[in-house]
Amino acid sequence: MPTKDLYKLSAEELNKGFVRGLFSAEEIASHFLDRINSIDPFVNAFIDVFSDIIEKGRKLDERRARGEAFGKLAAVPISIKDLIHVQGKKTTCASNLMKEYVAPFNATVVEHMVKEDALLIGKVNLDEFGMGALGANSAFSITKNPWDTSRFAGGSSSGSAASVSARMCPLSLGSDTGGSTRFPASFCGIYGFKPSYGSISRYGLVSFASSLEQIGLFSHSPEDLKLLFSCINRDCKFDAQWKKSEVNTGVNRPFKEVSIGWTPDLFDESSQEAAQCVNKAVQQLQAAGAKLVPLRPYPLSTWINAPIAYQIICCSEASSNLSRFDGIRFGKQITKPSFADTVSATRAKGFGREVKTRIIAGTYFLSSMQKKNYYSAALEEVMRLKELYRNIFNKVDFLLMPSASSTAIPIGTKLSSKERHYLDVYTCPVNLAGLASLSFPVLLWENGLPINCQLIAPKGHDLHILNLANQLKELFPVMEPNMDLSK
Ligand code: GLN
């Protein structure tokens, strides 16, 4: 493999090539830094690029010369959503308020990756604090879709998806509170994995809606997702929710022995793109010998209230979680004569519009007069969804659903509130129920852009889903953007 083509390799291939001495870690580091330098001015995925990986690569090369052993991610460049702490580097949360904040410790996931000798290549863009679906709400301007730079990359993990799609790194960590990994993975035509709630530590991920969010993973291949997942599905003494993903007997079943449910009635009201995407996945899986089970009746209305419950819960939790950004504990302070004015001026100037809207809405939802109408009602919807999925997973091992209802949307599009509601309709029910889900590329639509499906599994079946995807990867190869970056 000529050194100029290193960017085409998977994480596994880069790691093996380095360990076997086919290329040096310093070469890998400088190769990917060069690629970021030439491509990112058009894409705007990175908020901060870590050029110190050249030095880190050199150290790995010295260790190799001494014959030392390496971790599973040795010499693999990984980008990180700028909502996850890397000690000594900024965690901006894509917010004006946090532009200067330097993380005093590593997130647990970062600790695990560093122990496995990964090369952390930089922090990537997002919707401020993870609030959004398009990547439009960043204080560092919009990340563009490598398939067509006049379109959104999807959000909120916009930089994670774009950095992997444009092959500026083979792996990225994002987060997924209501779809922020699976949705941008669809806009960019790559794999995006939202693990079960609790299977990856959230310690060091800046909290937005703690009961819903998980760190998410992006790559070009299910093998690489499994590699990264196996390195970070590890213990954390700071996250009481952490639980090792269960290694159940189903994990290594051949795909012909598992059943995959799908919901034909959903497509009476869904978009053509979503319907065709699922139909194509059903046909291909069936042709390969998988057992597809039509589940009835599950019309779109089954999931239609989930985004409302999601908004109530995420805004409520955000209103509490974000109270620490007051300019005294966290955030750039605007100093005024009184305490109250200082806090108020700091937050008014530092937060963007979407964040303020959600804090105000959440405060209202939790107010004593309204709690019953909103928050308690939303929790009832969560119970209903959990029961719904329990019934589904009594019948089948996995559930096939769309990841998005359209391909990437042009930057500048003004969405109606109904359209915004539909952005999260397929993804957020999974978070409300704490399930695992893999978004995988299926189709190139008529406009030449990709669209994904998702495969949903019960809580704890993370490895089951990743192993299944591994067996099916030839059916769903990643499609490459032709990278016309002139627009
Ligand atoms: N689109 C959803 C929202 O705006 C999901 C965001 C996320 O998963 N972080 O809240």
Tab-separated table of C-alpha atoms and ligand atoms in Angstrom, residues 81 130-133 155-156 175-181 208 310-311 314 358 424, ligand 1:
chain	number	residue	atom	x	y	z
A	81	LYS	CA	-16.963	15.091	19.419
A	130	GLY	CA	-25.658	18.265	21.179
A	131	MET	CA	-28.945	20.089	20.585
A	132	GLY	CA	-29.981	19.703	16.966
A	133	ALA	CA	-30.280	17.272	14.089
A	155	GLY	CA	-26.318	16.394	13.657
A	156	SER	CA	-25.715	16.719	16.317
A	175	SER	CA	-22.947	11.015	21.173
A	176	ASP	CA	-26.573	10.018	20.685
A	177	THR	CA	-29.323	11.488	22.846
A	178	GLY	CA	-32.143	11.182	20.325
A	179	GLY	CA	-30.413	10.127	17.103
A	180	SER	CA	-27.236	12.198	16.872
A	181	THR	CA	-25.106	9.268	15.768
A	208	PHE	CA	-27.285	17.293	28.047
A	310	TYR	CA	-38.327	13.088	23.892
A	311	GLN	CA	-38.413	16.892	23.697
A	314	CYS	CA	-34.482	16.213	27.058
A	358	ARG	CA	-34.672	24.319	25.446
A	424	ASP	CA	-36.204	12.423	15.212
B	1	GLN	N1	-32.084	15.794	17.118
B	1	GLN	C1	-32.217	15.543	18.505
B	1	GLN	C2	-32.232	16.820	19.291
B	1	GLN	O1	-32.109	17.861	18.703
B	1	GLN	C3	-31.147	14.609	18.964
B	1	GLN	C4	-29.902	15.229	19.444
B	1	GLN	C5	-28.901	14.264	19.980
B	1	GLN	O2	-29.041	13.053	19.824
B	1	GLN	N2	-27.895	14.795	20.663
B	1	GLN	O3	-32.382	16.826	20.487
